[in-house]
Amino acid sequence: MTSENIWYHSTNGKADRVSFSEALLKGLAPDKGLYMPDHIPQINDHIIRSLSGKPYADIAFEIARHFLRGEIPENDLRHLVDDAYNFEVPLEKVVDRNYIMRLDQGPTASFKDFAARMMGRLMQYFLKKQNRNMLILTATSGDTGSAIANAFYGLDNIRVVILYPENEVTPRQRKQMTTLRRNIKIIALKGKFDDCQALVKQAFTDPDLEYLNLSSANSINIGRLIPQSFYYFYAWAQLARPDEDIIFSVPSGNFGNMMGGLIARKMGLPVRKMIIATNENDEVPVYWRTGNYKTIVPSKNCVSSAMNVGHPSNMARVVSLYGGVMDEKGNITVEPDVKQMHKDIYAVSISDSQTTETLKATYNRYQVITEPHGAAGWAGLMQYYSDNPSEATGRLAVCLETAHPAKFPEEIRRLLGIDPPLPASLEGLDELEESFDKLDHDYQHFKEYLKDRF
Ligand SMILES: *Cc1c(COP(=O)(O)O)cnc(C)c1O
């Protein structure tokens, strides 16, 4: 460790500060808080301008380098980044200077590939160096699981257990997890996503399971968060005129994605506004409007199923970034700078009918195919414009498309009457054989399951 290293503290403030590699391999802090960097490295204007037009991997390396100084030699880091980011990141113009960034060209056609591939390679790097093994335990509402399973598939030092709510993922999402096998075990839980998340969280604090060396690959892991800042820089670097700022609209569930954007902004990226679009799980937009944060239990089922979250796990980080403290239950014990938060971030809840209407309208008016999550993002931008008419012309804005439309074929067929073209990464899935276990929502059963098998 050198004096340049960034240390990581827990949002609950009751755990020791750790290095990046410790935070990465631990996941959740021992006091149930989330790791945050003590300071966010600044990238000077000159470097930010020099990113203009550069390829994705070059930009990712430049940002990563600032966070990982002293933790990993630059040659090794460059190799990890090149290996992780070997696919396209299309920016599709919709109308005027409003774009959709398609984060759906990775191996599981989900934006979660961006974080999972980088995190997997970083974990492998540090585990090998320390000669250790690890069991990754992850709850998923669909896309996290497949991205994690694919990113970790076949690695020697790492085994993976993924829990999904049995009725809340699409057949295709399920098959992206259940057809892998080897070091990847999949559990279909009779419950909701929040139940899966609760079991995982309990296992992490169970002393009887310490021997497993558990770690999370959920969006609570700092190793997922940092890579999710790279594509914000990329979008700006491809599209912005010199000195132009940019609006982002992010369809949000656990708020890991938007948190990456807030980090990019803190690093120096000229972000004019972060728009966060939730579905009908509107606890955060309500908090913005009323100042009262109240979790939604159980979470509501919406068409944008990966956003069915009644208490975003990264909310504590958002509050922390603005100087406040939120505990793991959602209680705010120290108020954040609400004024600044509202200035930077516009929060809006998009109903299911708005989502499906928007999905149809973007296709009919602009021939742009979205899916329910990306459509919520676009609807969020439109809502922002109608609330702020002076913003509505001439601004550069990018909506994040977080999954490939082909991952939701029934929905797209129903709404648009077409079959979205299948990306290469999803071809051939239907012929593969599935393998998974079913469990009740019961911690003791889950614990025995883990102890029997590992
Ligand atoms: C996970 C996911 C989201 C939500 O991302 P968060 O980082 O949890 O806010 C949105 N869309 C899709 C398709 C996802 O898989």
Short mmCIF file of C-alpha atoms and ligand atoms in Angstrom, two decimals:
data_model
loop_
_atom_site.label_atom_id
_atom_site.label_comp_id
_atom_site.label_asym_id
_atom_site.label_seq_id
_atom_site.Cartn_x
_atom_site.Cartn_y
_atom_site.Cartn_z
CA MET A 1 0.00 0.00 0.00
CA THR A 2 1.24 3.48 -0.81
CA SER A 3 0.05 6.85 0.36
CA GLU A 4 -1.88 7.17 -2.87
CA ASN A 5 -4.16 4.23 -2.12
CA ILE A 6 -7.84 4.86 -1.58
CA TRP A 7 -9.28 3.36 1.61
CA TYR A 8 -12.82 2.11 1.94
CA HIS A 9 -15.15 2.67 4.89
CA SER A 10 -18.57 1.24 5.74
CA THR A 11 -21.69 3.37 5.34
CA ASN A 12 -22.69 2.20 8.85
CA GLY A 13 -19.42 3.56 10.22
CA LYS A 14 -18.79 0.69 12.66
CA ALA A 15 -16.31 -1.42 10.69
CA ASP A 16 -12.58 -1.03 10.06
CA ARG A 17 -11.45 0.72 6.93
CA VAL A 18 -10.05 -1.64 4.32
CA SER A 19 -8.13 -1.66 1.05
CA PHE A 20 -9.86 -2.08 -2.31
CA SER A 21 -8.99 -5.78 -2.56
CA GLU A 22 -10.40 -6.46 0.92
CA ALA A 23 -13.60 -4.57 0.15
CA LEU A 24 -13.88 -6.45 -3.14
CA LEU A 25 -13.42 -9.88 -1.56
CA LYS A 26 -15.63 -9.13 1.46
CA GLY A 27 -18.61 -7.59 -0.36
CA LEU A 28 -20.68 -6.48 2.61
CA ALA A 29 -18.87 -4.80 5.53
CA PRO A 30 -18.98 -6.67 8.90
CA ASP A 31 -21.37 -4.03 10.33
CA LYS A 32 -23.80 -4.71 7.43
CA GLY A 33 -22.90 -1.42 5.78
CA LEU A 34 -21.69 -0.89 2.24
CA TYR A 35 -18.13 0.01 1.38
CA MET A 36 -17.51 3.50 0.05
CA PRO A 37 -14.20 5.08 -0.97
CA ASP A 38 -12.90 7.60 1.60
CA HIS A 39 -12.48 9.98 -1.28
CA ILE A 40 -13.38 9.83 -4.95
CA PRO A 41 -10.37 10.44 -7.17
CA GLN A 42 -10.53 13.54 -9.34
CA ILE A 43 -9.76 13.36 -13.03
CA ASN A 44 -8.57 16.69 -14.34
CA ASP A 45 -10.22 18.49 -17.27
CA HIS A 46 -7.28 17.89 -19.52
CA ILE A 47 -7.53 14.11 -19.13
CA ILE A 48 -11.32 14.13 -19.45
CA ARG A 49 -11.11 16.10 -22.71
CA SER A 50 -8.45 13.72 -24.01
CA LEU A 51 -10.93 10.83 -23.76
CA SER A 52 -12.91 12.27 -26.66
CA GLY A 53 -13.54 9.62 -29.33
CA LYS A 54 -11.40 6.94 -27.63
CA PRO A 55 -12.36 3.23 -27.64
CA TYR A 56 -14.22 1.82 -24.64
CA ALA A 57 -11.32 -0.15 -23.19
CA ASP A 58 -9.00 2.88 -23.25
CA ILE A 59 -11.54 4.96 -21.33
CA ALA A 60 -12.26 2.15 -18.87
CA PHE A 61 -8.54 1.79 -18.19
CA GLU A 62 -8.09 5.50 -17.60
CA ILE A 63 -10.90 5.64 -15.03
CA ALA A 64 -9.96 2.34 -13.35
CA ARG A 65 -6.35 3.45 -13.05
CA HIS A 66 -7.39 6.37 -10.84
CA PHE A 67 -9.27 4.09 -8.43
CA LEU A 68 -6.77 1.21 -8.32
CA ARG A 69 -3.51 3.09 -8.02
CA GLY A 70 -1.19 1.11 -5.74
CA GLU A 71 -3.49 -1.95 -5.74
CA ILE A 72 -2.67 -3.45 -9.10
CA PRO A 73 0.16 -2.74 -11.56
CA GLU A 74 -0.99 -0.82 -14.63
CA ASN A 75 0.13 -3.52 -17.06
CA ASP A 76 -2.01 -6.11 -15.29
CA LEU A 77 -4.93 -3.71 -15.11
CA ARG A 78 -4.71 -2.94 -18.81
CA HIS A 79 -4.83 -6.66 -19.53
CA LEU A 80 -7.92 -7.18 -17.31
CA VAL A 81 -9.75 -4.28 -18.90
CA ASP A 82 -9.01 -5.39 -22.48
CA ASP A 83 -10.16 -8.90 -21.63
CA ALA A 84 -13.39 -7.68 -19.96
CA TYR A 85 -14.46 -5.20 -22.64
CA ASN A 86 -14.29 -6.96 -25.97
CA PHE A 87 -17.75 -6.04 -27.25
CA GLU A 88 -19.52 -3.06 -28.82
CA VAL A 89 -21.22 -0.20 -26.94
CA PRO A 90 -23.61 1.32 -29.50
CA LEU A 91 -24.95 4.86 -29.04
CA GLU A 92 -28.15 5.07 -31.07
CA LYS A 93 -29.62 8.43 -31.98
CA VAL A 94 -33.36 8.63 -31.33
CA VAL A 95 -34.23 12.27 -32.01
CA ASP A 96 -32.31 15.59 -31.90
CA ARG A 97 -29.49 15.12 -29.40
CA ASN A 98 -31.23 12.39 -27.44
CA TYR A 99 -29.59 8.98 -27.58
CA ILE A 100 -29.95 5.47 -26.29
CA MET A 101 -26.76 3.78 -25.11
CA ARG A 102 -27.13 0.05 -25.69
CA LEU A 103 -25.41 -1.72 -22.84
CA ASP A 104 -26.75 -5.03 -24.12
CA GLN A 105 -24.00 -6.40 -26.37
CA GLY A 106 -22.11 -8.41 -23.74
CA PRO A 107 -22.29 -12.20 -23.24
CA THR A 108 -25.63 -12.14 -21.39
CA ALA A 109 -27.09 -9.15 -23.27
CA SER A 110 -27.39 -7.17 -20.02
CA PHE A 111 -25.69 -4.03 -18.72
CA LYS A 112 -24.68 -6.15 -15.73
CA ASP A 113 -22.02 -7.77 -17.92
CA PHE A 114 -20.01 -4.54 -17.70
CA ALA A 115 -19.66 -4.80 -13.94
CA ALA A 116 -19.62 -8.58 -13.57
CA ARG A 117 -16.87 -9.21 -16.11
CA MET A 118 -14.56 -6.65 -14.54
CA MET A 119 -15.35 -7.77 -10.99
CA GLY A 120 -14.80 -11.44 -11.86
CA ARG A 121 -11.40 -10.69 -13.29
CA LEU A 122 -10.41 -8.50 -10.36
CA MET A 123 -11.49 -11.16 -7.83
CA GLN A 124 -9.65 -13.89 -9.71
CA TYR A 125 -6.56 -11.69 -9.78
CA PHE A 126 -6.51 -11.05 -6.02
CA LEU A 127 -7.59 -14.60 -5.01
CA LYS A 128 -4.81 -16.14 -7.06
CA LYS A 129 -2.29 -13.78 -5.54
CA GLN A 130 -3.47 -14.73 -2.03
CA ASN A 131 -3.91 -18.42 -2.87
CA ARG A 132 -7.51 -18.46 -1.56
CA ASN A 133 -10.90 -19.86 -2.58
CA MET A 134 -14.27 -18.23 -2.30
CA LEU A 135 -18.00 -18.97 -2.51
CA ILE A 136 -20.01 -16.28 -4.25
CA LEU A 137 -23.60 -15.98 -3.02
CA THR A 138 -25.92 -13.85 -5.09
CA ALA A 139 -29.60 -12.96 -5.19
CA THR A 140 -30.99 -12.04 -8.57
CA SER A 141 -34.20 -10.77 -10.08
CA GLY A 142 -32.99 -11.98 -13.46
CA ASP A 143 -30.10 -10.25 -15.07
CA THR A 144 -27.57 -10.16 -12.24
CA GLY A 145 -27.60 -13.94 -11.93
CA SER A 146 -26.88 -14.67 -15.55
CA ALA A 147 -24.24 -11.98 -15.76
CA ILE A 148 -22.49 -13.25 -12.61
CA ALA A 149 -22.82 -16.90 -13.63
CA ASN A 150 -21.32 -16.21 -17.04
CA ALA A 151 -18.59 -13.93 -15.71
CA PHE A 152 -17.45 -16.55 -13.15
CA TYR A 153 -18.12 -19.71 -15.12
CA GLY A 154 -15.12 -22.04 -15.18
CA LEU A 155 -12.92 -20.05 -12.78
CA ASP A 156 -10.84 -22.28 -10.48
CA ASN A 157 -10.77 -20.33 -7.21
CA ILE A 158 -14.45 -19.45 -7.22
CA ARG A 159 -17.73 -21.34 -6.80
CA VAL A 160 -21.06 -19.61 -7.26
CA VAL A 161 -24.57 -20.05 -5.77
CA ILE A 162 -27.37 -17.95 -7.26
CA LEU A 163 -30.90 -17.55 -5.84
CA TYR A 164 -33.74 -16.30 -7.99
CA PRO A 165 -37.47 -15.79 -7.20
CA GLU A 166 -39.02 -18.71 -9.08
CA ASN A 167 -41.88 -16.78 -10.70
CA GLU A 168 -40.10 -13.51 -11.43
CA VAL A 169 -37.55 -14.23 -14.14
CA THR A 170 -38.20 -14.94 -17.80
CA PRO A 171 -37.47 -18.41 -19.24
CA ARG A 172 -34.59 -17.01 -21.20
CA GLN A 173 -33.05 -15.30 -18.17
CA ARG A 174 -33.40 -18.56 -16.26
CA LYS A 175 -31.74 -20.61 -18.99
CA GLN A 176 -28.77 -18.27 -19.09
CA MET A 177 -28.07 -19.44 -15.53
CA THR A 178 -29.34 -23.00 -15.34
CA THR A 179 -27.58 -24.34 -18.43
CA LEU A 180 -24.03 -23.62 -17.27
CA ARG A 181 -23.30 -26.14 -14.45
CA ARG A 182 -19.64 -26.82 -13.40
CA ASN A 183 -18.86 -24.31 -10.62
CA ILE A 184 -22.28 -22.63 -10.91
CA LYS A 185 -25.25 -23.76 -8.69
CA ILE A 186 -28.72 -22.27 -9.16
CA ILE A 187 -31.59 -22.15 -6.62
CA ALA A 188 -35.22 -21.35 -7.54
CA LEU A 189 -36.69 -19.83 -4.36
CA LYS A 190 -40.39 -19.87 -3.57
CA GLY A 191 -40.54 -16.16 -2.83
CA LYS A 192 -39.73 -12.70 -4.13
CA PHE A 193 -36.47 -11.03 -4.97
CA ASP A 194 -36.37 -9.30 -1.59
CA ASP A 195 -36.69 -12.75 0.08
CA CYS A 196 -33.70 -14.00 -1.92
CA GLN A 197 -31.76 -10.93 -0.90
CA ALA A 198 -32.71 -11.42 2.78
CA LEU A 199 -31.43 -15.04 2.82
CA VAL A 200 -28.17 -14.00 1.23
CA LYS A 201 -27.73 -11.17 3.72
CA GLN A 202 -28.41 -13.48 6.67
CA ALA A 203 -25.90 -16.07 5.43
CA PHE A 204 -23.23 -13.39 5.32
CA THR A 205 -23.58 -12.66 9.01
CA ASP A 206 -23.91 -16.32 10.10
CA PRO A 207 -20.76 -17.41 12.00
CA ASP A 208 -21.49 -21.09 11.13
CA LEU A 209 -20.89 -20.29 7.48
CA GLU A 210 -17.70 -18.33 7.92
CA TYR A 211 -15.67 -21.36 6.80
CA LEU A 212 -17.13 -20.96 3.29
CA ASN A 213 -15.42 -17.61 2.77
CA LEU A 214 -18.59 -16.09 1.39
CA SER A 215 -18.67 -13.07 -0.79
CA SER A 216 -21.40 -11.21 -2.60
CA ALA A 217 -21.39 -10.28 -6.21
CA ASN A 218 -24.55 -8.18 -5.86
CA SER A 219 -24.54 -4.54 -6.71
CA ILE A 220 -23.50 -3.94 -3.10
CA ASN A 221 -19.97 -5.04 -4.06
CA ILE A 222 -17.67 -2.10 -4.65
CA GLY A 223 -16.05 -4.10 -7.47
CA ARG A 224 -19.31 -3.82 -9.40
CA LEU A 225 -19.83 -0.19 -8.70
CA ILE A 226 -16.61 1.29 -10.03
CA PRO A 227 -16.87 -0.33 -13.50
CA GLN A 228 -20.38 1.10 -13.76
CA SER A 229 -18.89 4.59 -13.93
CA PHE A 230 -16.89 3.83 -17.11
CA TYR A 231 -19.73 3.94 -19.62
CA TYR A 232 -20.88 7.38 -18.48
CA PHE A 233 -17.46 8.72 -19.46
CA TYR A 234 -17.64 6.75 -22.69
CA ALA A 235 -21.03 8.23 -23.73
CA TRP A 236 -19.84 11.76 -23.03
CA ALA A 237 -16.54 11.17 -24.84
CA GLN A 238 -18.29 9.95 -27.99
CA LEU A 239 -21.07 12.54 -28.16
CA ALA A 240 -20.31 15.78 -26.36
CA ARG A 241 -19.04 18.92 -28.00
CA PRO A 242 -16.16 20.62 -26.16
CA ASP A 243 -17.49 22.06 -22.87
CA GLU A 244 -20.91 20.50 -23.34
CA ASP A 245 -22.56 18.85 -20.37
CA ILE A 246 -24.82 15.81 -20.53
CA ILE A 247 -28.05 14.46 -19.07
CA PHE A 248 -28.34 10.76 -18.21
CA SER A 249 -31.55 8.83 -17.63
CA VAL A 250 -31.13 5.55 -15.78
CA PRO A 251 -33.81 2.89 -15.27
CA SER A 252 -33.20 1.98 -11.63
CA GLY A 253 -33.85 -0.88 -9.20
CA ASN A 254 -31.06 -1.32 -6.67
CA PHE A 255 -29.44 1.95 -7.79
CA GLY A 256 -26.03 0.49 -8.57
CA ASN A 257 -26.16 1.74 -12.13
CA MET A 258 -27.11 5.32 -11.25
CA MET A 259 -24.55 5.30 -8.43
CA GLY A 260 -21.89 4.67 -11.10
CA GLY A 261 -23.11 7.85 -12.80
CA LEU A 262 -22.93 9.83 -9.56
CA ILE A 263 -19.36 8.62 -9.07
CA ALA A 264 -18.47 9.66 -12.62
CA ARG A 265 -19.91 13.08 -11.89
CA LYS A 266 -17.88 13.38 -8.66
CA MET A 267 -14.75 12.40 -10.58
CA GLY A 268 -15.27 15.42 -12.80
CA LEU A 269 -17.51 14.35 -15.68
CA PRO A 270 -19.76 17.30 -16.64
CA VAL A 271 -23.13 15.69 -15.87
CA ARG A 272 -25.95 18.22 -16.03
CA LYS A 273 -28.60 16.00 -14.47
CA MET A 274 -29.00 12.40 -13.40
CA ILE A 275 -32.53 11.21 -14.02
CA ILE A 276 -33.50 8.10 -12.12
CA ALA A 277 -36.57 6.30 -13.37
CA THR A 278 -38.07 3.65 -11.12
CA ASN A 279 -41.12 1.54 -11.90
CA GLU A 280 -44.15 1.53 -9.56
CA ASN A 281 -41.84 0.68 -6.68
CA ASP A 282 -41.63 4.40 -6.06
CA GLU A 283 -40.06 4.65 -2.58
CA VAL A 284 -37.25 6.86 -3.87
CA PRO A 285 -39.32 9.30 -5.98
CA VAL A 286 -41.66 9.59 -2.97
CA TYR A 287 -38.66 10.34 -0.75
CA TRP A 288 -37.62 13.05 -3.21
CA ARG A 289 -41.09 14.55 -3.13
CA THR A 290 -41.90 14.29 0.59
CA GLY A 291 -38.62 13.83 2.46
CA ASN A 292 -39.96 10.59 3.94
CA TYR A 293 -38.23 7.37 3.00
CA LYS A 294 -40.44 4.31 3.40
CA THR A 295 -39.55 0.88 2.01
CA ILE A 296 -42.15 -1.05 0.00
CA VAL A 297 -42.72 -4.55 1.40
CA PRO A 298 -43.38 -6.70 -0.50
CA SER A 299 -42.15 -5.07 -3.67
CA LYS A 300 -44.63 -4.71 -6.53
CA ASN A 301 -44.47 -6.84 -9.65
CA CYS A 302 -44.00 -4.61 -12.70
CA VAL A 303 -43.18 -5.21 -16.38
CA SER A 304 -39.64 -3.97 -15.76
CA SER A 305 -39.08 -6.97 -13.48
CA ALA A 306 -35.39 -6.32 -12.79
CA MET A 307 -36.47 -3.10 -11.06
CA ASN A 308 -38.97 -4.66 -8.64
CA VAL A 309 -37.13 -3.45 -5.57
CA GLY A 310 -38.83 -2.03 -2.49
CA HIS A 311 -35.61 -0.87 -0.79
CA PRO A 312 -32.65 -0.28 -3.13
CA SER A 313 -29.52 -1.76 -1.65
CA ASN A 314 -27.39 1.13 -2.90
CA MET A 315 -29.61 3.82 -1.37
CA ALA A 316 -27.26 3.96 1.65
CA ARG A 317 -24.46 4.88 -0.76
CA VAL A 318 -26.47 7.66 -2.39
CA VAL A 319 -27.24 9.10 1.04
CA SER A 320 -23.59 8.71 2.05
CA LEU A 321 -22.37 10.52 -1.06
CA TYR A 322 -24.40 13.53 0.12
CA GLY A 323 -23.04 13.40 3.65
CA GLY A 324 -25.87 11.47 5.32
CA VAL A 325 -26.19 8.05 6.95
CA MET A 326 -28.84 5.44 6.15
CA ASP A 327 -28.73 2.09 7.92
CA GLU A 328 -29.43 -1.25 6.25
CA LYS A 329 -33.10 -1.09 7.19
CA GLY A 330 -33.59 2.25 5.46
CA ASN A 331 -33.59 4.51 8.54
CA ILE A 332 -31.90 7.83 7.94
CA THR A 333 -29.88 8.64 11.06
CA VAL A 334 -27.96 11.58 9.63
CA GLU A 335 -29.67 13.81 7.07
CA PRO A 336 -27.91 14.18 3.72
CA ASP A 337 -27.58 17.47 1.86
CA VAL A 338 -31.06 17.18 0.36
CA LYS A 339 -30.82 20.46 -1.52
CA GLN A 340 -27.75 19.38 -3.47
CA MET A 341 -29.21 15.92 -4.00
CA HIS A 342 -32.32 17.41 -5.60
CA LYS A 343 -30.20 19.71 -7.72
CA ASP A 344 -28.16 16.83 -9.13
CA ILE A 345 -30.82 14.14 -9.38
CA TYR A 346 -34.36 14.10 -10.74
CA ALA A 347 -36.32 11.07 -9.49
CA VAL A 348 -39.47 9.82 -11.19
CA SER A 349 -41.70 6.75 -10.97
CA ILE A 350 -42.94 5.34 -14.29
CA SER A 351 -46.13 3.28 -14.23
CA ASP A 352 -46.48 0.05 -16.18
CA SER A 353 -48.90 1.66 -18.61
CA GLN A 354 -46.47 4.56 -19.21
CA THR A 355 -43.71 2.02 -19.78
CA THR A 356 -45.60 0.01 -22.38
CA GLU A 357 -46.97 3.14 -24.10
CA THR A 358 -43.44 4.52 -24.31
CA LEU A 359 -42.10 1.25 -25.69
CA LYS A 360 -44.71 1.39 -28.46
CA ALA A 361 -44.22 5.11 -29.14
CA THR A 362 -40.42 4.93 -29.54
CA TYR A 363 -40.90 2.13 -32.03
CA ASN A 364 -43.75 3.72 -33.98
CA ARG A 365 -42.25 7.20 -34.08
CA TYR A 366 -38.55 6.51 -34.32
CA GLN A 367 -38.25 2.79 -35.26
CA VAL A 368 -36.18 2.29 -32.12
CA ILE A 369 -36.75 -1.01 -30.31
CA THR A 370 -36.47 -0.82 -26.52
CA GLU A 371 -37.58 -3.24 -23.78
CA PRO A 372 -39.46 -2.44 -20.56
CA HIS A 373 -36.42 -1.22 -18.58
CA GLY A 374 -34.98 1.00 -21.29
CA ALA A 375 -38.48 2.29 -22.07
CA ALA A 376 -38.85 3.38 -18.44
CA GLY A 377 -35.57 5.27 -18.82
CA TRP A 378 -36.81 7.03 -21.94
CA ALA A 379 -40.13 7.81 -20.26
CA GLY A 380 -38.15 9.33 -17.36
CA LEU A 381 -36.34 11.67 -19.76
CA MET A 382 -39.63 12.71 -21.40
CA GLN A 383 -41.15 13.40 -17.98
CA TYR A 384 -38.12 15.50 -17.03
CA TYR A 385 -38.52 17.55 -20.22
CA SER A 386 -42.21 18.12 -19.66
CA ASP A 387 -41.55 19.23 -16.05
CA ASN A 388 -38.66 21.45 -17.22
CA PRO A 389 -39.60 22.84 -20.64
CA SER A 390 -36.48 25.03 -20.87
CA GLU A 391 -34.37 21.85 -20.82
CA ALA A 392 -36.27 20.17 -23.62
CA THR A 393 -34.43 21.51 -26.64
CA GLY A 394 -30.82 21.34 -27.65
CA ARG A 395 -29.56 19.35 -24.68
CA LEU A 396 -27.39 16.28 -25.02
CA ALA A 397 -29.12 13.37 -23.26
CA VAL A 398 -28.39 9.66 -23.07
CA CYS A 399 -30.83 7.00 -21.83
CA LEU A 400 -29.32 3.72 -20.73
CA GLU A 401 -30.79 0.61 -22.35
CA THR A 402 -29.99 -2.03 -19.75
CA ALA A 403 -31.05 -5.25 -21.50
CA HIS A 404 -31.50 -6.54 -25.02
CA PRO A 405 -35.14 -6.53 -26.26
CA ALA A 406 -34.71 -10.20 -27.21
CA LYS A 407 -34.58 -11.02 -23.49
CA PHE A 408 -38.29 -10.10 -23.30
CA PRO A 409 -39.67 -11.71 -26.47
CA GLU A 410 -43.26 -12.21 -25.21
CA GLU A 411 -43.56 -8.55 -24.18
CA ILE A 412 -42.10 -7.25 -27.43
CA ARG A 413 -44.32 -9.51 -29.52
CA ARG A 414 -47.39 -8.43 -27.56
CA LEU A 415 -46.62 -4.71 -27.78
CA LEU A 416 -44.93 -4.33 -31.15
CA GLY A 417 -46.04 -7.42 -33.03
CA ILE A 418 -42.48 -8.33 -34.00
CA ASP A 419 -39.82 -10.81 -32.94
CA PRO A 420 -36.75 -8.87 -31.85
CA PRO A 421 -33.63 -10.24 -33.56
CA LEU A 422 -31.65 -12.54 -31.27
CA PRO A 423 -28.10 -11.42 -30.46
CA ALA A 424 -25.43 -14.10 -31.00
CA SER A 425 -25.03 -14.44 -27.23
CA LEU A 426 -28.58 -15.76 -26.81
CA GLU A 427 -28.66 -18.20 -29.74
CA GLY A 428 -28.89 -21.93 -29.06
CA LEU A 429 -30.03 -21.53 -25.42
CA ASP A 430 -33.32 -23.29 -25.96
CA GLU A 431 -31.64 -26.58 -26.86
CA LEU A 432 -29.49 -26.81 -23.72
CA GLU A 433 -30.53 -28.86 -20.70
CA GLU A 434 -31.33 -27.06 -17.44
CA SER A 435 -30.24 -27.92 -13.91
CA PHE A 436 -31.37 -26.20 -10.68
CA ASP A 437 -32.65 -26.89 -7.15
CA LYS A 438 -35.89 -25.65 -5.56
CA LEU A 439 -36.01 -24.27 -2.02
CA ASP A 440 -38.64 -22.77 0.31
CA HIS A 441 -38.16 -19.30 1.73
CA ASP A 442 -36.62 -20.64 4.93
CA TYR A 443 -33.19 -19.69 6.24
CA GLN A 444 -32.53 -23.02 8.01
CA HIS A 445 -33.15 -24.97 4.80
CA PHE A 446 -30.92 -22.65 2.87
CA LYS A 447 -28.16 -22.97 5.45
CA GLU A 448 -28.32 -26.78 5.41
CA TYR A 449 -28.24 -26.73 1.64
CA LEU A 450 -24.97 -24.79 1.72
CA LYS A 451 -23.42 -26.90 4.47
CA ASP A 452 -24.31 -30.15 2.68
CA ARG A 453 -22.77 -29.14 -0.59
CA PHE A 454 -19.75 -27.05 0.27
C1 LIG B 1 -30.48 -4.81 -12.80
C2 LIG B 1 -31.24 -4.14 -13.84
C3 LIG B 1 -31.71 -2.83 -13.69
C4 LIG B 1 -31.52 -2.06 -12.41
O1 LIG B 1 -30.18 -1.73 -12.18
P1 LIG B 1 -29.76 -1.24 -10.71
O2 LIG B 1 -28.31 -1.04 -10.78
O3 LIG B 1 -30.16 -2.34 -9.78
O4 LIG B 1 -30.53 0.01 -10.46
C5 LIG B 1 -32.36 -2.24 -14.75
N1 LIG B 1 -32.58 -2.91 -15.89
C6 LIG B 1 -32.18 -4.17 -16.07
C7 LIG B 1 -32.49 -4.86 -17.34
C8 LIG B 1 -31.50 -4.84 -15.06
O5 LIG B 1 -31.12 -6.09 -15.23
#
